[in-house]
mmCIF file of N, CA and C in Angstrom:
data_model
loop_
_atom_site.group_PDB
_atom_site.id
_atom_site.type_symbol
_atom_site.label_atom_id
_atom_site.label_comp_id
_atom_site.label_asym_id
_atom_site.label_seq_id
_atom_site.Cartn_x
_atom_site.Cartn_y
_atom_site.Cartn_z
ATOM 1 N N MET X 25 97.403 11.151 10.105
ATOM 2 C CA MET X 25 97.794 11.186 8.710
ATOM 3 C C MET X 25 99.029 12.056 8.548
ATOM 4 N N SER X 26 99.924 11.601 7.728
ATOM 5 C CA SER X 26 101.148 12.365 7.532
ATOM 6 C C SER X 26 100.902 13.524 6.585
ATOM 7 N N SER X 27 101.803 14.495 6.654
ATOM 8 C CA SER X 27 101.628 15.697 5.846
ATOM 9 C C SER X 27 101.897 15.451 4.366
ATOM 10 N N ASP X 28 102.508 14.303 4.014
ATOM 11 C CA ASP X 28 102.775 14.021 2.608
ATOM 12 C C ASP X 28 101.647 13.228 1.950
ATOM 13 N N ASN X 29 100.499 13.171 2.578
ATOM 14 C CA ASN X 29 99.345 12.476 2.024
ATOM 15 C C ASN X 29 98.517 13.458 1.197
ATOM 16 N N PRO X 30 98.577 13.359 -0.147
ATOM 17 C CA PRO X 30 97.828 14.302 -0.986
ATOM 18 C C PRO X 30 96.313 14.128 -0.912
ATOM 19 N N LEU X 31 95.850 13.062 -0.287
ATOM 20 C CA LEU X 31 94.406 12.802 -0.196
ATOM 21 C C LEU X 31 93.802 13.262 1.119
ATOM 22 N N LYS X 32 94.617 13.748 2.043
ATOM 23 C CA LYS X 32 94.146 14.014 3.407
ATOM 24 C C LYS X 32 93.022 15.044 3.486
ATOM 25 N N ASP X 33 92.945 15.953 2.533
ATOM 26 C CA ASP X 33 91.890 16.972 2.539
ATOM 27 C C ASP X 33 90.793 16.692 1.516
ATOM 28 N N LYS X 34 90.813 15.512 0.912
ATOM 29 C CA LYS X 34 89.859 15.174 -0.148
ATOM 30 C C LYS X 34 88.657 14.413 0.399
ATOM 31 N N THR X 35 87.512 14.678 -0.218
ATOM 32 C CA THR X 35 86.305 13.909 0.070
ATOM 33 C C THR X 35 86.025 13.016 -1.131
ATOM 34 N N VAL X 36 85.523 11.814 -0.857
ATOM 35 C CA VAL X 36 85.303 10.819 -1.906
ATOM 36 C C VAL X 36 83.900 10.242 -1.767
ATOM 37 N N LEU X 37 83.215 10.110 -2.895
ATOM 38 C CA LEU X 37 81.931 9.419 -2.953
ATOM 39 C C LEU X 37 82.178 8.050 -3.571
ATOM 40 N N VAL X 38 81.814 6.984 -2.852
ATOM 41 C CA VAL X 38 81.936 5.619 -3.356
ATOM 42 C C VAL X 38 80.541 5.130 -3.721
ATOM 43 N N VAL X 39 80.380 4.672 -4.975
ATOM 44 C CA VAL X 39 79.087 4.195 -5.468
ATOM 45 C C VAL X 39 79.253 2.728 -5.852
ATOM 46 N N GLU X 40 78.553 1.858 -5.140
ATOM 47 C CA GLU X 40 78.706 0.406 -5.318
ATOM 48 C C GLU X 40 77.450 -0.282 -4.798
ATOM 49 N N ASP X 41 76.882 -1.195 -5.594
ATOM 50 C CA ASP X 41 75.654 -1.867 -5.167
ATOM 51 C C ASP X 41 75.905 -3.067 -4.261
ATOM 52 N N ASP X 42 77.088 -3.639 -4.295
ATOM 53 C CA ASP X 42 77.439 -4.743 -3.403
ATOM 54 C C ASP X 42 77.796 -4.138 -2.044
ATOM 55 N N LEU X 43 76.941 -4.371 -1.051
ATOM 56 C CA LEU X 43 77.096 -3.684 0.237
ATOM 57 C C LEU X 43 78.403 -4.017 0.948
ATOM 58 N N MET X 44 78.871 -5.257 0.825
ATOM 59 C CA MET X 44 80.149 -5.622 1.440
ATOM 60 C C MET X 44 81.291 -4.878 0.743
ATOM 61 N N ALA X 45 81.264 -4.834 -0.583
ATOM 62 C CA ALA X 45 82.294 -4.107 -1.332
ATOM 63 C C ALA X 45 82.226 -2.613 -1.024
ATOM 64 N N LEU X 46 81.006 -2.069 -0.910
ATOM 65 C CA LEU X 46 80.826 -0.652 -0.574
ATOM 66 C C LEU X 46 81.458 -0.346 0.784
ATOM 67 N N HIS X 47 81.180 -1.189 1.754
ATOM 68 C CA HIS X 47 81.733 -0.998 3.098
ATOM 69 C C HIS X 47 83.259 -1.094 3.081
ATOM 70 N N ASN X 48 83.786 -2.150 2.456
ATOM 71 C CA ASN X 48 85.236 -2.367 2.453
ATOM 72 C C ASN X 48 85.985 -1.271 1.708
ATOM 73 N N LEU X 49 85.480 -0.880 0.551
ATOM 74 C CA LEU X 49 86.131 0.163 -0.236
ATOM 75 C C LEU X 49 86.065 1.507 0.487
ATOM 76 N N SER X 50 84.923 1.809 1.071
ATOM 77 C CA SER X 50 84.767 3.067 1.816
ATOM 78 C C SER X 50 85.708 3.109 3.016
ATOM 79 N N ARG X 51 85.802 2.004 3.710
ATOM 80 C CA ARG X 51 86.679 1.932 4.886
ATOM 81 C C ARG X 51 88.138 2.119 4.475
ATOM 82 N N LEU X 52 88.552 1.442 3.412
ATOM 83 C CA LEU X 52 89.927 1.547 2.927
ATOM 84 C C LEU X 52 90.257 2.982 2.523
ATOM 85 N N ILE X 53 89.389 3.595 1.735
ATOM 86 C CA ILE X 53 89.612 4.974 1.288
ATOM 87 C C ILE X 53 89.587 5.927 2.480
ATOM 88 N N GLY X 54 88.746 5.632 3.451
ATOM 89 C CA GLY X 54 88.620 6.478 4.633
ATOM 90 C C GLY X 54 89.888 6.605 5.454
ATOM 91 N N PHE X 55 90.793 5.642 5.326
ATOM 92 C CA PHE X 55 92.065 5.730 6.047
ATOM 93 C C PHE X 55 92.942 6.863 5.534
ATOM 94 N N ARG X 56 92.745 7.267 4.271
ATOM 95 C CA ARG X 56 93.611 8.284 3.677
ATOM 96 C C ARG X 56 92.908 9.602 3.374
ATOM 97 N N CYS X 57 91.589 9.578 3.312
ATOM 98 C CA CYS X 57 90.845 10.767 2.890
ATOM 99 C C CYS X 57 90.121 11.417 4.065
ATOM 100 N N LYS X 58 89.755 12.669 3.849
ATOM 101 C CA LYS X 58 89.063 13.450 4.880
ATOM 102 C C LYS X 58 87.692 12.867 5.215
ATOM 103 N N LYS X 59 86.926 12.506 4.176
ATOM 104 C CA LYS X 59 85.550 12.036 4.376
ATOM 105 C C LYS X 59 85.157 11.153 3.201
ATOM 106 N N VAL X 60 84.402 10.094 3.494
ATOM 107 C CA VAL X 60 83.887 9.203 2.453
ATOM 108 C C VAL X 60 82.368 9.171 2.554
ATOM 109 N N TYR X 61 81.716 9.427 1.430
ATOM 110 C CA TYR X 61 80.262 9.325 1.326
ATOM 111 C C TYR X 61 79.951 8.063 0.538
ATOM 112 N N GLN X 62 78.743 7.533 0.697
ATOM 113 C CA GLN X 62 78.377 6.288 0.041
ATOM 114 C C GLN X 62 77.060 6.413 -0.715
ATOM 115 N N ALA X 63 76.941 5.571 -1.757
ATOM 116 C CA ALA X 63 75.689 5.435 -2.499
ATOM 117 C C ALA X 63 75.611 4.001 -3.012
ATOM 118 N N LYS X 64 74.384 3.465 -3.109
ATOM 119 C CA LYS X 64 74.189 2.073 -3.496
ATOM 120 C C LYS X 64 73.814 1.874 -4.963
ATOM 121 N N ASN X 65 73.618 2.957 -5.704
ATOM 122 C CA ASN X 65 73.315 2.849 -7.132
ATOM 123 C C ASN X 65 73.575 4.211 -7.783
ATOM 124 N N GLY X 66 73.475 4.248 -9.100
ATOM 125 C CA GLY X 66 73.781 5.477 -9.816
ATOM 126 C C GLY X 66 72.869 6.639 -9.474
ATOM 127 N N LYS X 67 71.594 6.364 -9.274
ATOM 128 C CA LYS X 67 70.645 7.433 -8.923
ATOM 129 C C LYS X 67 71.018 8.050 -7.579
ATOM 130 N N GLU X 68 71.269 7.194 -6.598
ATOM 131 C CA GLU X 68 71.685 7.676 -5.283
ATOM 132 C C GLU X 68 73.052 8.374 -5.381
ATOM 133 N N GLY X 69 73.891 7.880 -6.281
ATOM 134 C CA GLY X 69 75.194 8.505 -6.498
ATOM 135 C C GLY X 69 75.058 9.938 -6.986
ATOM 136 N N LEU X 70 74.155 10.167 -7.940
ATOM 137 C CA LEU X 70 73.926 11.529 -8.433
ATOM 138 C C LEU X 70 73.380 12.427 -7.330
ATOM 139 N N GLU X 71 72.443 11.892 -6.552
ATOM 140 C CA GLU X 71 71.860 12.676 -5.454
ATOM 141 C C GLU X 71 72.926 13.053 -4.424
ATOM 142 N N ASN X 72 73.764 12.084 -4.036
ATOM 143 C CA ASN X 72 74.791 12.354 -3.033
ATOM 144 C C ASN X 72 75.916 13.224 -3.581
ATOM 145 N N CYS X 73 76.161 13.131 -4.864
ATOM 146 C CA CYS X 73 77.161 14.000 -5.484
ATOM 147 C C CYS X 73 76.688 15.454 -5.430
ATOM 148 N N ALA X 74 75.422 15.680 -5.730
ATOM 149 C CA ALA X 74 74.867 17.038 -5.661
ATOM 150 C C ALA X 74 74.831 17.539 -4.221
ATOM 151 N N LYS X 75 74.517 16.653 -3.295
ATOM 152 C CA LYS X 75 74.388 17.029 -1.889
ATOM 153 C C LYS X 75 75.739 17.320 -1.234
ATOM 154 N N TYR X 76 76.732 16.453 -1.473
ATOM 155 C CA TYR X 76 78.007 16.548 -0.754
ATOM 156 C C TYR X 76 79.151 17.177 -1.554
ATOM 157 N N GLN X 77 79.010 17.262 -2.877
ATOM 158 C CA GLN X 77 80.053 17.841 -3.735
ATOM 159 C C GLN X 77 81.438 17.238 -3.444
ATOM 160 N N PRO X 78 81.589 15.916 -3.592
ATOM 161 C CA PRO X 78 82.875 15.290 -3.293
ATOM 162 C C PRO X 78 83.956 15.718 -4.283
ATOM 163 N N ASP X 79 85.200 15.593 -3.854
ATOM 164 C CA ASP X 79 86.329 15.917 -4.727
ATOM 165 C C ASP X 79 86.541 14.840 -5.783
ATOM 166 N N ILE X 80 86.272 13.582 -5.425
ATOM 167 C CA ILE X 80 86.501 12.434 -6.303
ATOM 168 C C ILE X 80 85.319 11.479 -6.159
ATOM 169 N N VAL X 81 84.952 10.825 -7.269
ATOM 170 C CA VAL X 81 83.921 9.786 -7.241
ATOM 171 C C VAL X 81 84.572 8.472 -7.662
ATOM 172 N N VAL X 82 84.295 7.410 -6.913
ATOM 173 C CA VAL X 82 84.739 6.055 -7.252
ATOM 174 C C VAL X 82 83.475 5.235 -7.440
ATOM 175 N N THR X 83 83.315 4.623 -8.622
ATOM 176 C CA THR X 83 82.057 3.928 -8.905
ATOM 177 C C THR X 83 82.247 2.594 -9.602
ATOM 178 N N ASP X 84 81.325 1.698 -9.323
ATOM 179 C CA ASP X 84 81.163 0.455 -10.057
ATOM 180 C C ASP X 84 80.388 0.804 -11.331
ATOM 181 N N LEU X 85 80.382 -0.099 -12.298
ATOM 182 C CA LEU X 85 79.603 0.138 -13.523
ATOM 183 C C LEU X 85 78.247 -0.551 -13.485
ATOM 184 N N GLU X 86 78.232 -1.828 -13.138
ATOM 185 C CA GLU X 86 77.013 -2.630 -13.194
ATOM 186 C C GLU X 86 76.235 -2.485 -11.892
ATOM 187 N N MET X 87 75.163 -1.687 -11.931
ATOM 188 C CA MET X 87 74.336 -1.467 -10.739
ATOM 189 C C MET X 87 72.872 -1.358 -11.138
ATOM 190 N N PRO X 88 71.970 -1.671 -10.203
ATOM 191 C CA PRO X 88 70.540 -1.510 -10.484
ATOM 192 C C PRO X 88 70.131 -0.039 -10.425
ATOM 193 N N VAL X 89 68.921 0.237 -10.809
ATOM 194 C CA VAL X 89 68.280 1.558 -10.800
ATOM 195 C C VAL X 89 68.896 2.459 -11.862
ATOM 196 N N MET X 90 70.186 2.752 -11.761
ATOM 197 C CA MET X 90 70.915 3.518 -12.776
ATOM 198 C C MET X 90 72.343 2.988 -12.791
ATOM 199 N N SER X 91 72.837 2.666 -13.969
ATOM 200 C CA SER X 91 74.185 2.107 -14.066
ATOM 201 C C SER X 91 75.246 3.161 -13.759
ATOM 202 N N GLY X 92 76.430 2.673 -13.449
ATOM 203 C CA GLY X 92 77.552 3.573 -13.222
ATOM 204 C C GLY X 92 77.890 4.377 -14.464
ATOM 205 N N MET X 93 77.706 3.773 -15.635
ATOM 206 C CA MET X 93 77.988 4.465 -16.892
ATOM 207 C C MET X 93 77.031 5.637 -17.085
ATOM 208 N N GLN X 94 75.732 5.425 -16.840
ATOM 209 C CA GLN X 94 74.756 6.513 -16.959
ATOM 210 C C GLN X 94 75.058 7.619 -15.950
ATOM 211 N N MET X 95 75.389 7.223 -14.731
ATOM 212 C CA MET X 95 75.716 8.192 -13.691
ATOM 213 C C MET X 95 76.956 8.993 -14.081
ATOM 214 N N LEU X 96 77.981 8.306 -14.566
ATOM 215 C CA LEU X 96 79.223 8.958 -14.975
ATOM 216 C C LEU X 96 78.971 9.995 -16.062
ATOM 217 N N GLU X 97 78.184 9.638 -17.055
ATOM 218 C CA GLU X 97 77.883 10.572 -18.150
ATOM 219 C C GLU X 97 77.193 11.825 -17.616
ATOM 220 N N THR X 98 76.217 11.643 -16.733
ATOM 221 C CA THR X 98 75.512 12.789 -16.156
ATOM 222 C C THR X 98 76.450 13.637 -15.308
ATOM 223 N N MET X 99 77.266 12.987 -14.487
ATOM 224 C CA MET X 99 78.220 13.729 -13.644
ATOM 225 C C MET X 99 79.193 14.539 -14.483
ATOM 226 N N LYS X 100 79.704 13.937 -15.542
ATOM 227 C CA LYS X 100 80.683 14.629 -16.386
ATOM 228 C C LYS X 100 80.033 15.780 -17.156
ATOM 229 N N ASP X 101 78.755 15.634 -17.502
ATOM 230 C CA ASP X 101 78.041 16.742 -18.146
ATOM 231 C C ASP X 101 77.873 17.907 -17.170
ATOM 232 N N GLN X 102 77.626 17.587 -15.901
ATOM 233 C CA GLN X 102 77.391 18.623 -14.891
ATOM 234 C C GLN X 102 78.688 19.221 -14.346
ATOM 235 N N SER X 103 79.688 18.391 -14.115
ATOM 236 C CA SER X 103 80.960 18.834 -13.514
ATOM 237 C C SER X 103 82.119 18.088 -14.167
ATOM 238 N N PRO X 104 82.518 18.506 -15.364
ATOM 239 C CA PRO X 104 83.561 17.766 -16.084
ATOM 240 C C PRO X 104 84.904 17.719 -15.360
ATOM 241 N N GLN X 105 85.136 18.670 -14.463
ATOM 242 C CA GLN X 105 86.421 18.710 -13.761
ATOM 243 C C GLN X 105 86.502 17.712 -12.608
ATOM 244 N N ARG X 106 85.374 17.193 -12.117
ATOM 245 C CA ARG X 106 85.399 16.253 -10.986
ATOM 246 C C ARG X 106 85.896 14.891 -11.474
ATOM 247 N N PRO X 107 86.985 14.377 -10.894
ATOM 248 C CA PRO X 107 87.495 13.075 -11.321
ATOM 249 C C PRO X 107 86.554 11.935 -10.941
ATOM 250 N N VAL X 108 86.374 11.019 -11.892
ATOM 251 C CA VAL X 108 85.581 9.820 -11.652
ATOM 252 C C VAL X 108 86.458 8.610 -11.962
ATOM 253 N N VAL X 109 86.611 7.739 -10.971
ATOM 254 C CA VAL X 109 87.379 6.508 -11.112
ATOM 255 C C VAL X 109 86.390 5.351 -11.167
ATOM 256 N N VAL X 110 86.484 4.548 -12.217
ATOM 257 C CA VAL X 110 85.602 3.397 -12.381
ATOM 258 C C VAL X 110 86.316 2.154 -11.865
ATOM 259 N N VAL X 111 85.601 1.380 -11.059
ATOM 260 C CA VAL X 111 86.087 0.100 -10.559
ATOM 261 C C VAL X 111 85.160 -0.956 -11.138
ATOM 262 N N THR X 112 85.709 -1.877 -11.926
ATOM 263 C CA THR X 112 84.868 -2.839 -12.620
ATOM 264 C C THR X 112 85.528 -4.211 -12.683
ATOM 265 N N ALA X 113 84.710 -5.230 -12.829
ATOM 266 C CA ALA X 113 85.216 -6.586 -13.007
ATOM 267 C C ALA X 113 85.512 -6.860 -14.479
ATOM 268 N N PHE X 114 85.129 -5.945 -15.352
ATOM 269 C CA PHE X 114 85.270 -6.154 -16.793
ATOM 270 C C PHE X 114 86.466 -5.384 -17.336
ATOM 271 N N ASP X 115 87.263 -6.058 -18.169
ATOM 272 C CA ASP X 115 88.390 -5.359 -18.787
ATOM 273 C C ASP X 115 88.429 -5.577 -20.296
ATOM 274 N N ASP X 116 87.247 -5.816 -20.887
ATOM 275 C CA ASP X 116 87.178 -6.024 -22.328
ATOM 276 C C ASP X 116 86.726 -4.745 -23.038
ATOM 277 N N GLU X 117 86.791 -4.770 -24.359
ATOM 278 C CA GLU X 117 86.462 -3.578 -25.150
ATOM 279 C C GLU X 117 85.001 -3.171 -25.039
ATOM 280 N N ASP X 118 84.113 -4.104 -24.698
ATOM 281 C CA ASP X 118 82.696 -3.771 -24.549
ATOM 282 C C ASP X 118 82.441 -2.912 -23.316
ATOM 283 N N HIS X 119 83.408 -2.842 -22.436
ATOM 284 C CA HIS X 119 83.238 -2.090 -21.189
ATOM 285 C C HIS X 119 84.218 -0.925 -21.086
ATOM 286 N N LEU X 120 84.587 -0.345 -22.212
ATOM 287 C CA LEU X 120 85.447 0.838 -22.191
ATOM 288 C C LEU X 120 84.668 2.020 -21.614
ATOM 289 N N VAL X 121 85.367 2.866 -20.915
ATOM 290 C CA VAL X 121 84.723 4.005 -20.256
ATOM 291 C C VAL X 121 85.502 5.265 -20.628
ATOM 292 N N PRO X 122 85.212 5.835 -21.809
ATOM 293 C CA PRO X 122 86.033 6.942 -22.309
ATOM 294 C C PRO X 122 86.042 8.197 -21.449
ATOM 295 N N ARG X 123 84.985 8.481 -20.718
ATOM 296 C CA ARG X 123 84.955 9.731 -19.934
ATOM 297 C C ARG X 123 85.464 9.558 -18.505
ATOM 298 N N ALA X 124 85.822 8.335 -18.147
ATOM 299 C CA ALA X 124 86.375 8.098 -16.810
ATOM 300 C C ALA X 124 87.798 8.644 -16.752
ATOM 301 N N ASP X 125 88.175 9.145 -15.596
ATOM 302 C CA ASP X 125 89.537 9.637 -15.406
ATOM 303 C C ASP X 125 90.511 8.493 -15.180
ATOM 304 N N ALA X 126 90.003 7.363 -14.702
ATOM 305 C CA ALA X 126 90.813 6.162 -14.509
ATOM 306 C C ALA X 126 89.877 4.969 -14.384
ATOM 307 N N VAL X 127 90.402 3.793 -14.729
ATOM 308 C CA VAL X 127 89.645 2.552 -14.596
ATOM 309 C C VAL X 127 90.524 1.552 -13.853
ATOM 310 N N LEU X 128 89.969 0.948 -12.818
ATOM 311 C CA LEU X 128 90.646 -0.105 -12.068
ATOM 312 C C LEU X 128 89.832 -1.382 -12.205
ATOM 313 N N VAL X 129 90.526 -2.503 -12.409
ATOM 314 C CA VAL X 129 89.851 -3.785 -12.577
ATOM 315 C C VAL X 129 89.878 -4.549 -11.255
ATOM 316 N N LYS X 130 88.709 -5.078 -10.890
ATOM 317 C CA LYS X 130 88.597 -5.904 -9.684
ATOM 318 C C LYS X 130 89.268 -7.250 -9.938
ATOM 319 N N PRO X 131 89.844 -7.882 -8.943
ATOM 320 C CA PRO X 131 89.960 -7.429 -7.561
ATOM 321 C C PRO X 131 90.983 -6.298 -7.446
ATOM 322 N N LEU X 132 90.647 -5.338 -6.610
ATOM 323 C CA LEU X 132 91.493 -4.157 -6.446
ATOM 324 C C LEU X 132 92.746 -4.463 -5.647
ATOM 325 N N GLN X 133 93.821 -3.827 -6.066
ATOM 326 C CA GLN X 133 95.047 -3.833 -5.276
ATOM 327 C C GLN X 133 95.103 -2.492 -4.557
ATOM 328 N N LYS X 134 95.293 -2.515 -3.258
ATOM 329 C CA LYS X 134 95.285 -1.301 -2.440
ATOM 330 C C LYS X 134 96.257 -0.247 -2.982
ATOM 331 N N ASN X 135 97.461 -0.656 -3.343
ATOM 332 C CA ASN X 135 98.453 0.306 -3.839
ATOM 333 C C ASN X 135 98.006 0.954 -5.145
ATOM 334 N N ASP X 136 97.379 0.171 -6.030
ATOM 335 C CA ASP X 136 96.870 0.725 -7.292
ATOM 336 C C ASP X 136 95.760 1.732 -7.026
ATOM 337 N N LEU X 137 94.870 1.404 -6.099
ATOM 338 C CA LEU X 137 93.769 2.301 -5.758
ATOM 339 C C LEU X 137 94.302 3.647 -5.282
ATOM 340 N N PHE X 138 95.221 3.639 -4.329
ATOM 341 C CA PHE X 138 95.728 4.899 -3.786
ATOM 342 C C PHE X 138 96.567 5.663 -4.806
ATOM 343 N N ARG X 139 97.318 4.942 -5.636
ATOM 344 C CA ARG X 139 98.097 5.614 -6.685
ATOM 345 C C ARG X 139 97.160 6.366 -7.632
ATOM 346 N N VAL X 140 96.081 5.701 -8.052
ATOM 347 C CA VAL X 140 95.125 6.321 -8.974
ATOM 348 C C VAL X 140 94.399 7.484 -8.300
ATOM 349 N N LEU X 141 93.973 7.312 -7.059
ATOM 350 C CA LEU X 141 93.297 8.410 -6.356
ATOM 351 C C LEU X 141 94.219 9.620 -6.224
ATOM 352 N N GLU X 142 95.481 9.386 -5.923
ATOM 353 C CA GLU X 142 96.434 10.498 -5.821
ATOM 354 C C GLU X 142 96.627 11.177 -7.172
ATOM 355 N N GLU X 143 96.732 10.375 -8.237
ATOM 356 C CA GLU X 143 96.911 10.944 -9.581
ATOM 357 C C GLU X 143 95.725 11.811 -9.982
ATOM 358 N N VAL X 144 94.510 11.303 -9.809
ATOM 359 C CA VAL X 144 93.342 12.080 -10.248
ATOM 360 C C VAL X 144 93.096 13.279 -9.345
ATOM 361 N N SER X 145 93.530 13.211 -8.098
ATOM 362 C CA SER X 145 93.317 14.347 -7.188
ATOM 363 C C SER X 145 94.198 15.532 -7.550
ATOM 364 N N CYS X 146 95.252 15.288 -8.319
ATOM 365 C CA CYS X 146 96.184 16.357 -8.704
ATOM 366 C C CYS X 146 95.833 16.984 -10.042
ATOM 367 N N LYS X 147 94.801 16.474 -10.708
ATOM 368 C CA LYS X 147 94.427 17.019 -12.030
ATOM 369 C C LYS X 147 93.809 18.388 -11.903
#
């Protein structure tokens, strides 16, 4: 990793119920970040966030057990300074996420993902 990579010392928790998407997103982020942790739903996301204390959280919204929105609200109540990036297939007003630090619409563009991760990591 080059020294101009602002993500090189960051840890990221990826929360996604689609296992293929979880694997692909984690692998992609792992190329630029120090460590990537994974969770398959919002409940597991909260548990892994408490356990690993990641610098950034990247989450889907629509998940079983606990939605990404419920998880995000709890995370922001506990650690408002931790950036949370929402990745969703929805871009309508019914799916606004006011407490998210950024929202990316699927399908993800790699450059957009890294630009947003770099932006939120500097907050």
